[in-house]
GROMACS .gro file of C-alpha atoms in nm:
model
  195
    1MET     CA    1   0.047   0.656  -1.895
    2ARG     CA    2   0.075   0.788  -1.531
    3ILE     CA    3   0.070   0.469  -1.357
    4GLY     CA    4   0.082   0.506  -0.992
    5LEU     CA    5   0.139   0.156  -0.777
    6PHE     CA    6   0.084   0.154  -0.441
    7GLY     CA    7   0.186  -0.049  -0.216
    8GLY     CA    8   0.134  -0.236   0.143
    9SER     CA    9   0.008  -0.509   0.297
   10PHE     CA   10  -0.357  -0.432   0.299
   11ASP     CA   11  -0.380  -0.634   0.604
   12PRO     CA   12  -0.687  -0.533   0.581
   13VAL     CA   13  -0.719  -0.332   0.301
   14HIS     CA   14  -0.890  -0.048   0.409
   15LEU     CA   15  -1.138   0.290   0.307
   16GLY     CA   16  -0.882   0.451   0.402
   17HIS     CA   17  -0.608   0.293   0.185
   18LEU     CA   18  -0.875   0.391  -0.107
   19LEU     CA   19  -0.870   0.745  -0.085
   20ALA     CA   20  -0.575   0.787  -0.081
   21ALA     CA   21  -0.530   0.594  -0.386
   22SER     CA   22  -0.808   0.782  -0.513
   23GLU     CA   23  -0.637   1.131  -0.374
   24SER     CA   24  -0.305   1.017  -0.587
   25ALA     CA   25  -0.485   0.964  -0.835
   26ASP     CA   26  -0.741   1.284  -0.878
   27ARG     CA   27  -0.427   1.518  -0.781
   28LEU     CA   28  -0.125   1.363  -1.004
   29VAL     CA   29  -0.372   1.300  -1.285
   30LEU     CA   30  -0.288   0.974  -1.261
   31ASP     CA   31  -0.456   0.679  -1.539
   32GLU     CA   32  -0.436   0.378  -1.329
   33VAL     CA   33  -0.318   0.262  -0.951
   34HIS     CA   34  -0.243  -0.024  -0.938
   35PHE     CA   35  -0.220  -0.175  -0.556
   36VAL     CA   36   0.043  -0.373  -0.515
   37THR     CA   37  -0.008  -0.670  -0.205
   38ALA     CA   38   0.312  -0.740  -0.068
   39ALA     CA   39   0.393  -1.111  -0.084
   40ARG     CA   40   0.669  -1.116   0.144
   41PRO     CA   41   0.895  -0.759   0.315
   42PRO     CA   42   1.164  -0.783   0.465
   43HIS     CA   43   1.032  -0.547   0.767
   44LYS     CA   44   0.672  -0.638   0.768
   45ARG     CA   45   0.506  -0.995   0.817
   46PRO     CA   46   0.175  -0.978   0.792
   47VAL     CA   47  -0.126  -1.199   0.954
   48ALA     CA   48  -0.344  -1.300   0.662
   49PRO     CA   49  -0.136  -1.489   0.365
   50PRO     CA   50  -0.088  -1.282   0.086
   51GLU     CA   51  -0.321  -1.453  -0.158
   52ALA     CA   52  -0.615  -1.379   0.131
   53ARG     CA   53  -0.470  -0.987   0.147
   54HIS     CA   54  -0.480  -0.963  -0.287
   55GLU     CA   55  -0.774  -1.054  -0.290
   56MET     CA   56  -0.989  -0.876  -0.044
   57VAL     CA   57  -0.732  -0.553  -0.319
   58VAL     CA   58  -0.909  -0.749  -0.589
   59LEU     CA   59  -1.258  -0.726  -0.375
   60ALA     CA   60  -1.182  -0.303  -0.253
   61THR     CA   61  -1.086  -0.196  -0.612
   62ILE     CA   62  -1.330  -0.332  -0.859
   63THR     CA   63  -1.633  -0.065  -0.811
   64ASP     CA   64  -1.323   0.236  -0.950
   65PRO     CA   65  -1.218   0.229  -1.350
   66ARG     CA   66  -0.892   0.324  -1.178
   67PHE     CA   67  -0.765   0.113  -0.978
   68ARG     CA   68  -0.654  -0.266  -1.068
   69ALA     CA   69  -0.505  -0.534  -0.824
   70SER     CA   70  -0.186  -0.591  -0.853
   71ARG     CA   71   0.005  -0.974  -0.946
   72ILE     CA   72   0.344  -0.811  -1.035
   73GLU     CA   73   0.437  -0.876  -0.612
   74LEU     CA   74   0.298  -1.191  -0.551
   75ASP     CA   75   0.364  -1.395  -0.856
   76TYR     CA   76   0.783  -1.280  -0.775
   77PRO     CA   77   0.944  -1.663  -0.548
   78GLY     CA   78   1.183  -1.516  -0.230
   79PRO     CA   79   1.160  -1.180  -0.065
   80THR     CA   80   0.996  -0.866  -0.219
   81PHE     CA   81   1.235  -0.527  -0.206
   82THR     CA   82   1.033  -0.234  -0.349
   83VAL     CA   83   1.346  -0.178  -0.518
   84ASP     CA   84   1.272  -0.484  -0.790
   85THR     CA   85   0.910  -0.416  -0.798
   86LEU     CA   86   1.011  -0.091  -0.973
   87ARG     CA   87   1.246  -0.278  -1.182
   88ARG     CA   88   1.006  -0.469  -1.344
   89ALA     CA   89   0.698  -0.259  -1.346
   90ARG     CA   90   0.951  -0.118  -1.573
   91ARG     CA   91   0.977  -0.352  -1.773
   92LEU     CA   92   0.625  -0.409  -1.882
   93TRP     CA   93   0.523  -0.012  -1.857
   94PRO     CA   94   0.891   0.139  -1.986
   95GLU     CA   95   0.760   0.437  -2.179
   96ALA     CA   96   0.473   0.536  -1.901
   97GLU     CA   97   0.607   0.771  -1.644
   98LEU     CA   98   0.518   0.575  -1.285
   99PHE     CA   99   0.511   0.649  -0.965
  100PHE     CA  100   0.525   0.495  -0.618
  101ILE     CA  101   0.337   0.509  -0.316
  102THR     CA  102   0.259   0.473   0.013
  103GLY     CA  103   0.200   0.563   0.338
  104ALA     CA  104   0.436   0.821   0.475
  105ASP     CA  105   0.545   0.604   0.757
  106ALA     CA  106   0.623   0.310   0.578
  107TYR     CA  107   1.003   0.517   0.528
  108ARG     CA  108   1.113   0.572   0.795
  109ASP     CA  109   1.357   0.319   0.731
  110VAL     CA  110   1.390   0.358   0.393
  111ALA     CA  111   1.782   0.399   0.467
  112SER     CA  112   1.782   0.005   0.486
  113TRP     CA  113   1.584  -0.035   0.194
  114LYS     CA  114   1.703  -0.263  -0.074
  115GLU     CA  115   1.898  -0.040  -0.357
  116HIS     CA  116   1.742   0.255  -0.138
  117GLU     CA  117   1.899   0.528  -0.436
  118ALA     CA  118   1.825   0.341  -0.699
  119LEU     CA  119   1.421   0.440  -0.627
  120PHE     CA  120   1.423   0.748  -0.751
  121ASP     CA  121   1.557   0.674  -1.078
  122LEU     CA  122   1.225   0.425  -1.198
  123ALA     CA  123   0.992   0.639  -1.026
  124THR     CA  124   0.938   0.922  -0.825
  125ILE     CA  125   0.826   0.810  -0.530
  126VAL     CA  126   0.494   0.969  -0.310
  127ALA     CA  127   0.493   0.887   0.075
  128VAL     CA  128   0.046   0.963   0.168
  129SER     CA  129   0.061   1.170   0.492
  130ARG     CA  130  -0.213   1.284   0.758
  131PRO     CA  131  -0.240   1.583   0.841
  132GLY     CA  132   0.002   1.630   1.153
  133TYR     CA  133   0.243   1.296   1.029
  134ASP     CA  134   0.554   1.400   1.158
  135LEU     CA  135   0.822   1.439   0.877
  136GLY     CA  136   1.103   1.477   1.046
  137ARG     CA  137   1.098   1.188   1.153
  138LEU     CA  138   1.208   1.028   0.770
  139ASP     CA  139   1.531   1.019   0.608
  140PRO     CA  140   1.660   1.350   0.537
  141PHE     CA  141   1.810   1.182   0.234
  142PHE     CA  142   1.437   1.026   0.089
  143ARG     CA  143   1.235   1.383   0.281
  144GLU     CA  144   1.440   1.603   0.001
  145ARG     CA  145   1.374   1.382  -0.324
  146VAL     CA  146   1.007   1.289  -0.246
  147VAL     CA  147   0.637   1.388  -0.256
  148VAL     CA  148   0.434   1.408  -0.013
  149LEU     CA  149   0.025   1.416   0.029
  150GLU     CA  150  -0.169   1.522   0.292
  151ILE     CA  151  -0.454   1.390   0.294
  152PRO     CA  152  -0.749   1.532   0.540
  153GLY     CA  153  -1.036   1.238   0.701
  154TYR     CA  154  -0.962   0.977   0.791
  155GLU     CA  155  -0.793   0.723   1.092
  156VAL     CA  156  -0.810   0.458   1.035
  157SER     CA  157  -0.519   0.137   1.020
  158SER     CA  158  -0.502  -0.153   0.943
  159THR     CA  159  -0.431  -0.286   1.313
  160GLU     CA  160  -0.641  -0.111   1.422
  161ILE     CA  161  -0.901  -0.319   1.215
  162ARG     CA  162  -0.720  -0.639   1.364
  163ARG     CA  163  -0.719  -0.524   1.704
  164ARG     CA  164  -1.129  -0.446   1.681
  165ILE     CA  165  -1.200  -0.739   1.481
  166ARG     CA  166  -1.057  -0.942   1.790
  167GLU     CA  167  -1.235  -0.771   2.046
  168GLY     CA  168  -1.545  -0.919   1.846
  169ARG     CA  169  -1.587  -0.515   1.769
  170SER     CA  170  -1.734  -0.367   1.481
  171ILE     CA  171  -1.528  -0.334   1.138
  172ARG     CA  172  -1.864  -0.200   0.969
  173TYR     CA  173  -1.717   0.105   0.715
  174LEU     CA  174  -1.344   0.109   0.832
  175VAL     CA  175  -1.357  -0.206   0.486
  176PRO     CA  176  -1.573  -0.172   0.204
  177HIS     CA  177  -1.845  -0.386   0.241
  178ALA     CA  178  -1.714  -0.716   0.114
  179VAL     CA  179  -1.337  -0.730   0.271
  180GLU     CA  180  -1.577  -0.754   0.623
  181VAL     CA  181  -1.781  -1.033   0.447
  182TYR     CA  182  -1.476  -1.186   0.251
  183ILE     CA  183  -1.268  -1.129   0.705
  184GLU     CA  184  -1.599  -1.308   0.853
  185LYS     CA  185  -1.725  -1.586   0.560
  186HIS     CA  186  -1.290  -1.703   0.639
  187GLY     CA  187  -1.228  -1.587   1.023
  188LEU     CA  188  -0.975  -1.364   0.931
  189TYR     CA  189  -0.779  -1.203   1.232
  190ALA     CA  190  -1.026  -1.357   1.514
  191GLY     CA  191  -0.704  -1.500   1.701
  192ASP     CA  192  -0.453  -1.275   1.565
  193LEU     CA  193  -0.216  -1.200   1.834
  194GLU     CA  194  -0.048  -0.972   1.684
  195GLY     CA  195  -0.026  -0.557   1.824
   0.00000   0.00000   0.00000
């Protein structure tokens, strides 16, 4: 088994995430891609609660048989560190080849991550990058050891989606329809003061 662990805050999950996961599955020949919703990431403060973000991931991933919505971080108390998540994944799938996937921008401060050098012993580390992203921003130790996948064509971010919601603008075609309905039903992000 070749298993991708796609980590992110998914605040909210959007079509760019799904495209990145699909491209990663195709190009890395992955059997499954597990969307790992960061419960309490130490470097970021998500706006929506962890369970709401996970429920949106469930809705977004349900139609692709390669995708799974993982609770590997959500059911773990305390701060969630990537190295600990990968160690739990290694115990769950001892025979699998693991790939940790996230956006290249998330790796800018990888040198400050808990036991960052151990990541490479636990999984193949994959940075998903938009064309034109300056990989020179990445820590040199990391840049030399990471697999970079450039994913063309989808310029969308969770920050932009939250901004559009605050402004009362449509997010249709930026997120899966079920996620759009969930956000509206639960009133998420309308009062978001973060930029």
